[in-house]
Coordinates of C-alpha atoms and ligand atoms in Angstrom, one line a residue:
Chain A
M1 CA 10.1 23.1 17.9
R2 CA 7.5 26.5 17.6
I3 CA 6.6 27.5 15.4
P4 CA 5.6 31.7 15.6
C5 CA 2.6 31.4 14.5
P6 CA 1.7 35.5 12.8
F7 CA -1.6 34.9 15.1
C8 CA -1.5 32.7 17.8
G9 CA 2.3 34.1 18.7
E10 CA 5.3 30.4 19.6
R11 CA 3.5 27.4 20.2
D12 CA 4.5 24.3 20.6
A13 CA 5.0 22.4 17.2
A14 CA 2.5 19.5 18.5
E15 CA -1.0 21.9 17.5
F16 CA 0.6 21.3 14.0
L17 CA -0.3 19.4 10.9
T18 CA 2.5 20.1 8.2
I19 CA 2.1 18.3 4.2
G20 CA 5.9 18.6 3.6
S21 CA 7.3 21.0 0.9
A22 CA 5.8 23.8 0.5
P23 CA 6.0 23.0 -3.8
P24 CA 6.1 25.3 -6.9
P25 CA 3.6 26.6 -8.6
R26 CA 1.0 24.1 -9.8
P27 CA 0.9 23.2 -13.6
A28 CA -1.4 24.5 -16.1
A29 CA -4.1 21.4 -17.0
D30 CA -2.5 20.9 -19.8
A31 CA 0.8 21.4 -19.7
P32 CA 2.9 18.0 -19.9
M33 CA 4.0 14.6 -18.2
A34 CA 7.3 15.3 -17.1
A35 CA 5.8 18.7 -15.9
W36 CA 2.5 17.0 -14.0
H37 CA 5.4 13.7 -12.7
D38 CA 7.8 16.1 -11.8
Y39 CA 5.1 18.7 -9.5
V40 CA 3.3 15.3 -8.6
H41 CA 6.9 13.2 -6.9
L42 CA 9.7 15.0 -7.0
R43 CA 11.6 16.8 -3.9
D44 CA 14.6 18.7 -3.4
N45 CA 14.8 16.9 -0.3
P46 CA 17.4 19.6 1.4
A47 CA 19.7 18.9 4.5
G48 CA 19.2 23.0 5.6
L49 CA 16.3 25.4 4.7
H50 CA 13.1 23.9 4.1
A51 CA 10.0 25.5 3.3
E52 CA 6.6 23.8 4.0
L53 CA 3.9 24.6 5.0
W54 CA 2.3 23.4 8.7
Q55 CA -1.6 23.7 9.3
H56 CA -2.1 25.1 12.7
I57 CA -4.7 23.1 13.4
H58 CA -5.1 23.5 16.6
G59 CA -5.1 27.1 17.7
C60 CA -6.2 29.1 14.1
R61 CA -6.9 26.9 12.0
Q62 CA -4.6 29.1 9.4
W63 CA -2.3 27.8 6.4
L64 CA 1.1 28.8 7.2
R65 CA 4.9 28.6 5.0
V66 CA 7.5 27.7 7.1
M67 CA 11.6 28.4 6.8
R68 CA 12.7 25.5 8.8
D69 CA 16.7 24.2 9.1
T70 CA 16.5 20.3 8.3
R71 CA 19.5 19.6 10.3
T72 CA 18.8 21.6 13.1
H73 CA 14.7 21.8 13.5
V74 CA 16.0 25.5 14.0
V75 CA 12.4 27.0 12.4
A76 CA 13.5 30.5 11.0
G77 CA 10.4 31.7 10.0
A78 CA 6.4 32.1 9.1
E79 CA 4.3 33.7 7.3
A80 CA 0.6 33.5 6.1
C81 CA -0.6 31.9 3.3
R82 CA -3.5 33.6 2.8
R83 CA -2.3 37.8 2.2
Chain B
M1 CA 38.8 -17.7 11.0
R2 CA 35.6 -19.6 11.4
H3 CA 32.9 -19.4 15.0
S4 CA 31.7 -22.5 16.2
A5 CA 30.9 -23.1 20.1
L6 CA 34.4 -24.6 19.9
A7 CA 36.1 -22.1 18.5
L8 CA 33.7 -20.1 21.6
L9 CA 34.2 -22.5 24.0
R10 CA 38.2 -23.0 23.5
H11 CA 38.3 -18.3 23.7
A12 CA 36.8 -18.9 26.4
L13 CA 39.5 -20.9 28.1
T14 CA 42.2 -18.7 26.4
G15 CA 40.1 -15.4 28.8
N16 CA 39.5 -14.1 24.9
R17 CA 42.9 -13.0 24.3
S18 CA 43.3 -14.4 21.0
W19 CA 40.2 -12.8 18.8
A20 CA 41.2 -11.4 15.6
P21 CA 39.8 -8.4 13.8
S22 CA 36.5 -9.3 12.1
W23 CA 37.2 -8.0 8.4
R24 CA 40.8 -5.5 7.8
D25 CA 41.3 -2.0 8.1
P26 CA 42.7 -1.5 3.9
A27 CA 43.3 1.7 2.0
P28 CA 41.4 2.6 -1.0
K29 CA 43.1 0.7 -4.6
A30 CA 42.9 3.2 -7.1
A31 CA 39.5 1.6 -9.0
Y32 CA 37.7 -0.8 -8.5
D33 CA 35.4 -2.7 -10.9
T34 CA 32.7 -1.7 -8.8
L35 CA 31.4 0.6 -6.1
I36 CA 29.3 0.5 -3.5
V37 CA 28.6 3.2 -2.0
G38 CA 27.1 3.3 2.1
G39 CA 28.2 0.4 4.7
G40 CA 24.7 -0.2 6.1
G41 CA 22.6 -3.3 6.2
H42 CA 22.1 -3.2 2.2
G43 CA 24.6 -1.9 0.7
L44 CA 27.0 -4.7 3.2
A45 CA 24.4 -7.2 1.7
T46 CA 24.8 -6.1 -1.8
A47 CA 28.7 -6.4 -1.9
H48 CA 28.8 -9.7 0.4
Y49 CA 26.7 -10.8 -2.5
L50 CA 27.9 -9.4 -5.6
A51 CA 31.2 -11.9 -3.5
K52 CA 29.1 -15.1 -4.0
N53 CA 26.4 -15.3 -6.5
H54 CA 28.6 -13.4 -9.3
G55 CA 31.7 -13.7 -8.2
I56 CA 32.7 -9.8 -8.4
T57 CA 35.5 -9.6 -5.9
D58 CA 37.0 -6.7 -6.7
V59 CA 34.6 -3.9 -5.0
A60 CA 34.8 -2.2 -2.4
V61 CA 31.9 -0.1 -0.1
L62 CA 32.5 3.1 0.7
E63 CA 31.1 4.6 4.2
K64 CA 31.5 8.2 6.0
G65 CA 31.3 6.6 9.4
W66 CA 32.0 3.9 10.6
L67 CA 29.8 0.0 9.3
G68 CA 26.4 0.2 10.8
G69 CA 26.0 4.1 11.8
G70 CA 23.0 4.6 10.3
N71 CA 20.0 3.1 10.0
V72 CA 20.4 -0.8 10.2
G73 CA 21.8 0.3 14.1
R74 CA 18.8 2.1 15.1
N75 CA 16.0 0.4 13.8
T76 CA 13.6 -2.1 15.9
T77 CA 14.5 -4.9 14.1
I78 CA 11.9 -6.4 13.5
I79 CA 11.2 -8.8 10.2
R80 CA 8.1 -10.0 8.2
S81 CA 6.7 -10.5 4.6
N82 CA 3.2 -9.3 5.5
Y83 CA 2.9 -7.8 2.6
L84 CA -0.2 -7.4 0.5
L85 CA 0.7 -6.3 -3.4
P86 CA 2.2 -8.9 -5.7
G87 CA 5.4 -6.2 -6.8
N88 CA 5.6 -6.2 -2.9
T89 CA 4.4 -10.2 -1.8
P90 CA 8.0 -11.9 -4.0
F91 CA 10.4 -9.8 -2.3
Y92 CA 9.8 -9.5 0.7
E93 CA 9.5 -13.6 1.3
K94 CA 12.8 -13.9 -0.6
S95 CA 13.8 -11.5 2.1
M96 CA 12.5 -14.3 4.6
Q97 CA 13.7 -17.0 2.9
L98 CA 17.5 -15.4 3.6
W99 CA 16.5 -14.0 7.3
E100 CA 15.7 -18.3 7.3
G101 CA 19.2 -19.8 7.0
L102 CA 21.3 -16.1 7.2
E103 CA 23.3 -17.7 10.2
Q104 CA 24.5 -20.2 8.3
D105 CA 25.2 -18.8 5.2
L106 CA 27.9 -15.6 7.0
N107 CA 28.7 -18.0 10.0
Y108 CA 27.5 -15.7 11.4
N109 CA 25.1 -15.4 15.1
A110 CA 22.5 -12.3 13.2
M111 CA 20.0 -14.1 16.6
V112 CA 16.8 -14.4 14.2
S113 CA 14.2 -14.6 16.6
Q114 CA 11.0 -16.0 14.4
R115 CA 8.6 -15.5 17.6
G116 CA 5.9 -13.6 15.5
V117 CA 4.6 -11.0 14.3
L118 CA 0.8 -10.3 15.2
N119 CA -0.6 -7.5 14.0
L120 CA -4.3 -6.6 15.9
F121 CA -8.3 -5.3 14.2
H122 CA -10.2 -3.2 16.5
S123 CA -12.8 -3.2 13.7
D124 CA -15.0 -5.1 10.8
S125 CA -14.0 -2.6 8.1
Q126 CA -10.2 -3.9 9.9
R127 CA -10.7 -7.9 10.3
D128 CA -12.1 -7.6 6.7
A129 CA -8.3 -5.7 4.7
Y130 CA -7.0 -7.9 7.3
A131 CA -8.1 -11.0 5.9
R132 CA -7.6 -10.2 2.8
R133 CA -4.4 -8.6 2.8
G134 CA -3.8 -12.9 5.0
N135 CA -5.1 -14.7 2.0
A136 CA -2.9 -12.8 -0.6
M137 CA 0.0 -13.9 1.6
R138 CA -1.5 -17.2 1.6
L139 CA -2.0 -17.4 -2.7
A140 CA 2.2 -16.3 -2.5
G141 CA 2.8 -18.7 -0.4
V142 CA 3.2 -16.5 2.0
D143 CA 2.5 -18.6 6.3
A144 CA -0.4 -16.5 8.0
E145 CA -2.9 -16.6 10.4
L146 CA -6.6 -14.6 11.7
L147 CA -6.4 -14.9 14.9
D148 CA -9.5 -14.3 16.7
A149 CA -9.8 -12.0 19.9
A150 CA -10.4 -15.3 22.2
Q151 CA -6.5 -17.0 19.8
V152 CA -5.4 -13.3 20.9
R153 CA -5.6 -13.1 24.5
A154 CA -3.7 -17.0 24.8
M155 CA -1.4 -15.4 23.0
V156 CA -0.5 -12.9 24.6
P157 CA -1.1 -11.9 28.5
G158 CA -0.8 -8.4 29.7
L159 CA -2.3 -6.9 26.8
N160 CA -5.5 -5.2 27.2
L161 CA -7.6 -6.3 25.3
D162 CA -11.1 -5.0 26.1
S163 CA -10.3 -1.0 26.2
Q164 CA -13.6 1.3 25.1
R165 CA -12.3 2.9 23.2
F166 CA -9.7 0.1 20.5
P167 CA -10.9 -3.1 22.1
V168 CA -9.0 -5.4 19.7
K169 CA -11.0 -8.5 18.3
G170 CA -8.0 -10.1 16.8
G171 CA -4.9 -10.0 15.2
L172 CA -3.5 -11.1 12.2
L173 CA -0.2 -13.4 13.4
Q174 CA 3.1 -14.1 10.8
R175 CA 4.4 -17.0 12.9
R176 CA 7.4 -17.3 10.5
G177 CA 7.7 -13.2 11.4
G178 CA 10.5 -11.7 14.1
T179 CA 13.3 -10.2 15.5
A180 CA 17.1 -9.9 14.5
R181 CA 19.8 -8.6 15.9
H182 CA 20.7 -5.6 13.7
D183 CA 24.0 -4.7 14.3
A184 CA 25.1 -8.3 14.4
V185 CA 23.6 -8.5 10.7
A186 CA 25.8 -5.4 9.3
W187 CA 28.5 -7.3 10.7
G188 CA 28.0 -10.7 10.1
F189 CA 27.5 -9.5 6.5
A190 CA 30.5 -6.8 6.1
R191 CA 32.8 -10.1 7.8
A192 CA 31.8 -12.5 5.7
A193 CA 31.5 -9.9 2.4
D194 CA 35.2 -9.0 3.0
Q195 CA 36.5 -12.9 3.3
L196 CA 35.4 -12.6 -0.2
G197 CA 37.8 -10.1 -1.0
V198 CA 36.0 -7.1 -0.7
D199 CA 37.6 -3.9 1.2
L200 CA 35.3 -2.5 3.5
L201 CA 36.7 1.6 3.8
Q202 CA 35.2 3.3 6.8
N203 CA 35.2 7.2 7.8
T204 CA 35.5 7.4 4.1
E205 CA 32.7 9.9 3.3
V206 CA 31.4 10.2 -0.9
T207 CA 31.9 14.0 -1.7
G208 CA 31.7 13.4 -6.2
I209 CA 30.2 11.6 -8.3
R210 CA 32.7 11.7 -11.0
I211 CA 30.3 11.4 -15.0
E212 CA 31.6 11.9 -18.5
R213 CA 29.3 11.7 -21.2
G214 CA 26.7 10.0 -19.2
R215 CA 29.1 7.5 -18.1
V216 CA 30.1 7.0 -14.7
L217 CA 33.8 6.6 -14.2
G218 CA 34.1 6.9 -10.1
V219 CA 33.6 8.7 -6.9
E220 CA 35.6 11.5 -5.6
T221 CA 36.0 10.9 -1.3
T222 CA 37.0 12.8 1.5
R223 CA 40.1 10.2 0.3
G224 CA 40.6 11.1 -2.6
F225 CA 39.3 10.1 -5.8
I226 CA 38.4 6.4 -6.4
G227 CA 37.4 4.9 -10.4
A228 CA 35.3 1.8 -11.0
K229 CA 33.3 1.0 -13.5
R230 CA 29.6 0.4 -11.4
V231 CA 29.0 2.9 -8.7
G232 CA 25.9 1.2 -6.6
L233 CA 23.8 3.9 -4.2
A234 CA 22.9 2.5 -0.9
V235 CA 23.1 5.6 1.7
A236 CA 18.7 5.2 2.6
G237 CA 18.1 8.4 4.1
N238 CA 21.6 10.2 2.6
T239 CA 19.7 9.3 -0.6
S240 CA 19.0 12.5 -2.8
R241 CA 22.4 14.1 -1.3
V242 CA 24.1 11.8 -2.7
A243 CA 22.1 11.1 -6.2
A244 CA 21.9 14.9 -6.6
M245 CA 26.2 15.0 -7.9
A246 CA 25.3 12.6 -10.2
G247 CA 22.2 15.3 -11.1
L248 CA 18.8 13.1 -10.4
R249 CA 16.5 14.1 -8.5
L250 CA 14.7 11.5 -7.0
P251 CA 10.6 10.8 -5.8
I252 CA 12.2 10.5 -2.3
E253 CA 11.7 12.7 0.7
S254 CA 13.9 12.3 4.5
H255 CA 11.7 11.4 7.3
V256 CA 13.3 10.6 11.1
L257 CA 11.4 7.9 12.7
Q258 CA 12.4 7.4 16.5
A259 CA 12.8 4.3 19.0
F260 CA 12.7 3.5 21.9
V261 CA 14.0 1.3 25.0
S262 CA 12.4 0.4 28.4
E263 CA 14.3 -0.6 31.3
A264 CA 15.1 -4.6 31.1
V265 CA 12.3 -6.6 32.7
K266 CA 11.7 -9.9 33.2
P267 CA 10.2 -11.8 30.1
M268 CA 7.2 -10.5 29.2
I269 CA 5.5 -10.0 25.5
D270 CA 7.3 -13.7 23.4
T271 CA 6.2 -11.9 20.0
V272 CA 6.6 -8.6 18.5
V273 CA 2.4 -7.2 18.6
T274 CA 2.0 -4.2 16.4
Y275 CA -1.0 -1.6 17.4
G276 CA -4.1 -1.6 15.0
A277 CA -6.2 1.9 16.0
G278 CA -3.1 4.5 16.8
H279 CA 0.9 3.4 16.2
L280 CA 3.4 0.8 18.2
Y281 CA 5.1 -1.4 17.9
V282 CA 6.7 -3.8 20.4
S283 CA 8.8 -6.2 20.9
Q284 CA 10.9 -7.5 24.0
S285 CA 14.9 -8.0 23.2
D286 CA 17.0 -10.6 24.9
K287 CA 18.4 -8.6 26.8
G288 CA 14.5 -7.8 29.1
G289 CA 14.4 -5.1 27.6
L290 CA 11.0 -3.6 25.8
V291 CA 12.2 -1.5 22.4
F292 CA 9.3 -0.2 20.9
G293 CA 7.9 2.5 17.7
G294 CA 5.3 4.7 16.3
D295 CA 5.2 7.0 13.6
I296 CA 8.2 9.1 11.8
D297 CA 7.5 12.4 13.9
G298 CA 6.6 13.8 9.6
Y299 CA 7.9 16.9 8.3
N300 CA 11.4 16.2 6.9
S301 CA 14.5 16.3 8.9
Y302 CA 18.4 14.9 8.6
A303 CA 18.4 15.9 12.4
Q304 CA 18.0 11.4 13.6
R305 CA 16.7 13.2 16.8
G306 CA 13.2 13.5 16.4
N307 CA 10.1 15.3 19.0
L308 CA 8.2 15.2 22.0
P309 CA 5.3 15.5 20.8
V310 CA 5.9 11.9 18.7
V311 CA 8.0 11.0 22.1
H312 CA 4.0 11.3 23.5
D313 CA 1.8 8.9 21.5
V314 CA 4.0 6.8 21.6
M315 CA 3.9 6.6 24.8
E316 CA 0.6 6.6 25.1
C317 CA -0.5 3.8 22.1
A318 CA 2.0 1.8 24.4
V319 CA 0.9 1.8 27.6
Q320 CA -3.2 1.2 25.8
L321 CA -2.4 -1.7 25.2
F322 CA -0.3 -2.0 27.3
P323 CA -1.5 -0.7 30.6
S324 CA 2.1 -2.1 32.9
M325 CA 4.3 -0.8 30.9
S326 CA 3.1 2.7 32.5
R327 CA 5.2 1.2 35.7
L328 CA 8.3 1.4 34.0
R329 CA 11.0 3.2 32.5
Y330 CA 12.2 4.5 28.7
L331 CA 16.0 3.6 28.8
R332 CA 17.1 5.2 25.6
Q333 CA 15.2 6.8 22.3
W334 CA 16.9 7.7 19.3
G335 CA 16.0 8.5 15.7
G336 CA 17.0 7.6 12.3
I337 CA 17.0 9.1 8.9
M338 CA 14.2 7.4 6.9
D339 CA 13.6 7.3 3.2
M340 CA 10.7 7.7 2.1
S341 CA 9.4 6.9 -1.3
M342 CA 6.1 8.5 -2.9
D343 CA 4.3 5.0 -3.0
G344 CA 6.2 3.3 0.9
S345 CA 7.1 1.1 -1.6
P346 CA 11.8 0.6 -2.9
I347 CA 12.7 1.5 -5.7
I348 CA 15.9 -1.7 -6.7
D349 CA 16.6 -0.2 -10.7
R350 CA 19.4 0.9 -13.3
T351 CA 19.5 4.7 -13.3
P352 CA 19.7 7.2 -16.5
V353 CA 23.6 7.2 -16.0
D354 CA 25.8 4.4 -17.0
G355 CA 26.7 2.3 -14.3
L356 CA 24.9 4.2 -12.5
F357 CA 22.6 1.7 -10.2
L358 CA 20.3 2.9 -7.6
N359 CA 18.9 1.8 -4.1
C360 CA 16.7 3.3 -1.8
G361 CA 12.6 4.2 -0.7
W362 CA 12.7 1.6 2.1
C363 CA 10.9 4.4 4.1
Y364 CA 11.0 2.3 7.5
G365 CA 10.9 -0.7 6.9
G366 CA 13.4 -1.4 5.2
F367 CA 15.3 -4.3 8.3
K368 CA 14.0 -6.9 7.5
A369 CA 14.3 -5.8 3.1
T370 CA 17.7 -6.3 4.2
P371 CA 18.5 -10.4 2.5
A372 CA 16.8 -9.7 -0.2
S373 CA 18.1 -6.0 -0.5
G374 CA 20.9 -7.4 -1.8
W375 CA 20.6 -10.5 -3.0
C376 CA 18.9 -8.7 -6.1
F377 CA 20.5 -5.3 -6.2
A378 CA 23.9 -7.4 -6.3
H379 CA 22.4 -8.7 -9.3
T380 CA 21.1 -5.5 -10.7
I381 CA 24.3 -4.7 -10.7
A382 CA 26.2 -7.3 -12.1
T383 CA 24.2 -7.8 -14.2
G384 CA 23.2 -4.9 -15.6
Q385 CA 18.9 -5.9 -15.4
P386 CA 16.6 -5.9 -12.8
H387 CA 15.8 -9.6 -11.0
A388 CA 12.5 -11.1 -11.2
L389 CA 12.3 -10.0 -7.6
N390 CA 13.1 -6.1 -7.8
A391 CA 11.0 -5.7 -12.9
A392 CA 8.0 -3.1 -10.4
F393 CA 10.3 -1.5 -7.8
R394 CA 11.0 1.6 -10.9
L395 CA 13.0 4.5 -11.1
D396 CA 10.9 5.4 -13.3
R397 CA 7.1 4.0 -12.2
F398 CA 6.5 7.2 -10.4
A399 CA 6.5 8.7 -14.3
T400 CA 4.7 6.1 -15.8
G401 CA 2.0 5.1 -13.1
H402 CA 2.5 2.1 -11.7
V403 CA 3.7 3.0 -8.3
I404 CA 3.5 0.2 -5.2
D405 CA 0.6 1.9 -3.1
E406 CA 0.0 -1.1 -0.5
K407 CA -1.5 1.9 2.2
G408 CA -2.7 3.9 -0.5
A409 CA -1.9 7.1 0.1
G410 CA -0.9 9.0 -2.8
A411 CA 1.9 10.7 -3.6
Q412 CA 2.9 11.5 -0.1
A413 CA 5.5 10.9 2.2
N414 CA 4.6 11.2 5.7
L415 CA 1.2 8.7 5.0
H416 CA 3.4 5.8 4.1
Ligands
FAD1 C1 13.7 4.2 14.5 C2 14.0 3.1 13.0 C3 12.7 1.4 13.3 C4 13.2 1.1 12.3 N1 12.9 -0.3 12.4 C5 12.5 -1.2 11.8 C6 12.2 -2.5 11.5 O1 11.3 -2.8 12.7 N2 12.4 -3.4 10.6 C7 12.0 -2.7 9.3 O2 12.2 -3.9 8.8 N3 13.0 -1.8 9.3 C8 13.0 -0.9 10.8 N4 13.1 0.6 10.5 C9 14.1 0.6 8.8 C10 15.4 -0.1 8.2 O3 16.2 0.6 9.5 C11 16.1 1.0 7.0 O4 15.1 1.0 6.1 C12 17.2 0.9 6.8 O5 17.8 -0.4 7.2 C13 18.3 1.2 5.2 O6 19.1 0.6 4.4 P1 21.2 0.5 5.3 O7 20.9 -0.6 6.1 O8 21.6 0.4 4.5 O9 21.0 2.0 5.7 P2 21.4 2.9 7.1 O10 22.6 2.2 7.6 O11 21.2 4.3 7.2 O12 23.0 2.7 5.6 C14 23.4 3.9 5.3 C15 24.8 4.2 5.2 O13 25.0 5.4 3.8 C16 26.1 6.3 4.5 N5 26.3 7.4 3.8 C17 25.0 8.6 3.3 N6 25.8 8.7 2.6 C18 26.9 8.6 2.1 C19 27.7 9.0 1.9 N7 27.6 10.1 1.0 N8 29.4 8.4 1.0 C20 29.8 7.7 2.1 N9 28.7 6.6 2.8 C21 27.5 7.4 3.1 C22 25.3 6.7 5.9 O14 26.6 7.0 7.4 C23 25.3 4.9 6.1 O15 26.0 3.9 7.4 C24 14.0 1.4 11.3 C25 14.5 2.6 11.3 C26 15.1 3.2 11.8 C27 15.6 4.5 11.9
ZN2 ZN1 -1.7 30.5 14.6

């Protein structure tokens, strides 16, 4: 598995660490408990294209938003989280 | 047909020509009392205990592939009950007790081998953590022994205790833990359930769940609609996809875990050893191959195969622990899709849909749970109420804050 880092070019997945799904927007601090439960615990877990966050820990250390197919591990693209 | 030493001899003398199939291959009926989706270990065990403990025999198990082709046939076969938290310990200990009588119960050789499970520790703080875990186990009536380095050295020859970086300081041993032949567990439960009247429907994929006014009516399958009063889901890595057919969104992520087998060698490890400074567990199969694995790959996956970084990591841990393994070739490697929950513990519960029940969240420890999971899921389905042993494995515990997080890792699936 290789990830095309927008800063370093295509690099082996061993250089990256993932924390999983790119989360939806964070609920407001006073949002109801159900919204927080959804945000913290529930996942779409799709079989197919999946937006996820990876950090290039052994490279530029930037956080990337990666689109990857969970059925084939093919990476469709990666962009910097910080613009 | 009952299996016995005498039957084995008779078949051997007659050229093994008269073995009967172990289960029927029935056509689906239009409706059943209860449907179990997923013909893995948990689904088959559930069907067995529904029939045996509750007299519910109008049951079909729906499996999209072949029986035992999922995680039950892909795991590293370790069974143990060395858990820390009150919600978990009695459940896994029940499972261990069921393992101890399983072969007699099923009349099937599952090769249950109580060769011990030894968790190594490498620092003072890790020793404290394991002492605490061992004490919690003993308080719950589970066997546990804390070994010092000398005892570990005597027990596991070939183990490198004197690594400069991560010296082995001792280990927590559960002697009643060990291994079981994973395929035989699936086959044994399947055969026993079939003999009690359960229909095992292979190549039958569930493609939809029919619900009316909040009540389950049956499932759509690749072989047509099958009606049922009750439907239990036990589809491991595919849980999110199947539950979505009932409109459920779950605290589950699917991740790939790999396993490895080396070429066969003479007896070298007669127990199960786990490394505490990396992640590795290793045992030796009866054929002589070393069976080992480590961490999940860490990213969401439905691919049933992993990538090279984890292969490297597992091999490095193996060679660090058993330097002689550097001379071995590894023969085979594969992956399975784990249903990772947000606290690392399972869910066996009702769902918001009447008549629909859920069994999932096994992470990479569900093989050892197979008998108790089937026992408790059957109870939950038959009575509509959880058994005391799975009362803590609720679906709503994430919303209410009653999570069971053995590792204290929080709601991040790839850390459990
Ligand atoms: C490499 C590896 C090593 C492991 N090591 C251990 C270990 O040492 N000890 C331990 O305790 N646990 C271990 N585990 C975990 C354990 O194997 C699983 O937690 C457990 O097997 C899951 O339950 P199951 O047997 O019912 O799953 P499975 O065998 O995966 O059964 C689920 C079944 O559902 C079927 N299915 C899915 N979708 C559908 C559908 N739509 N319609 C019909 N059928 C469907 C699948 O085909 C599958 O057969 C390991 C797992 C892996 C992959
Ligand atoms: Zn980079």
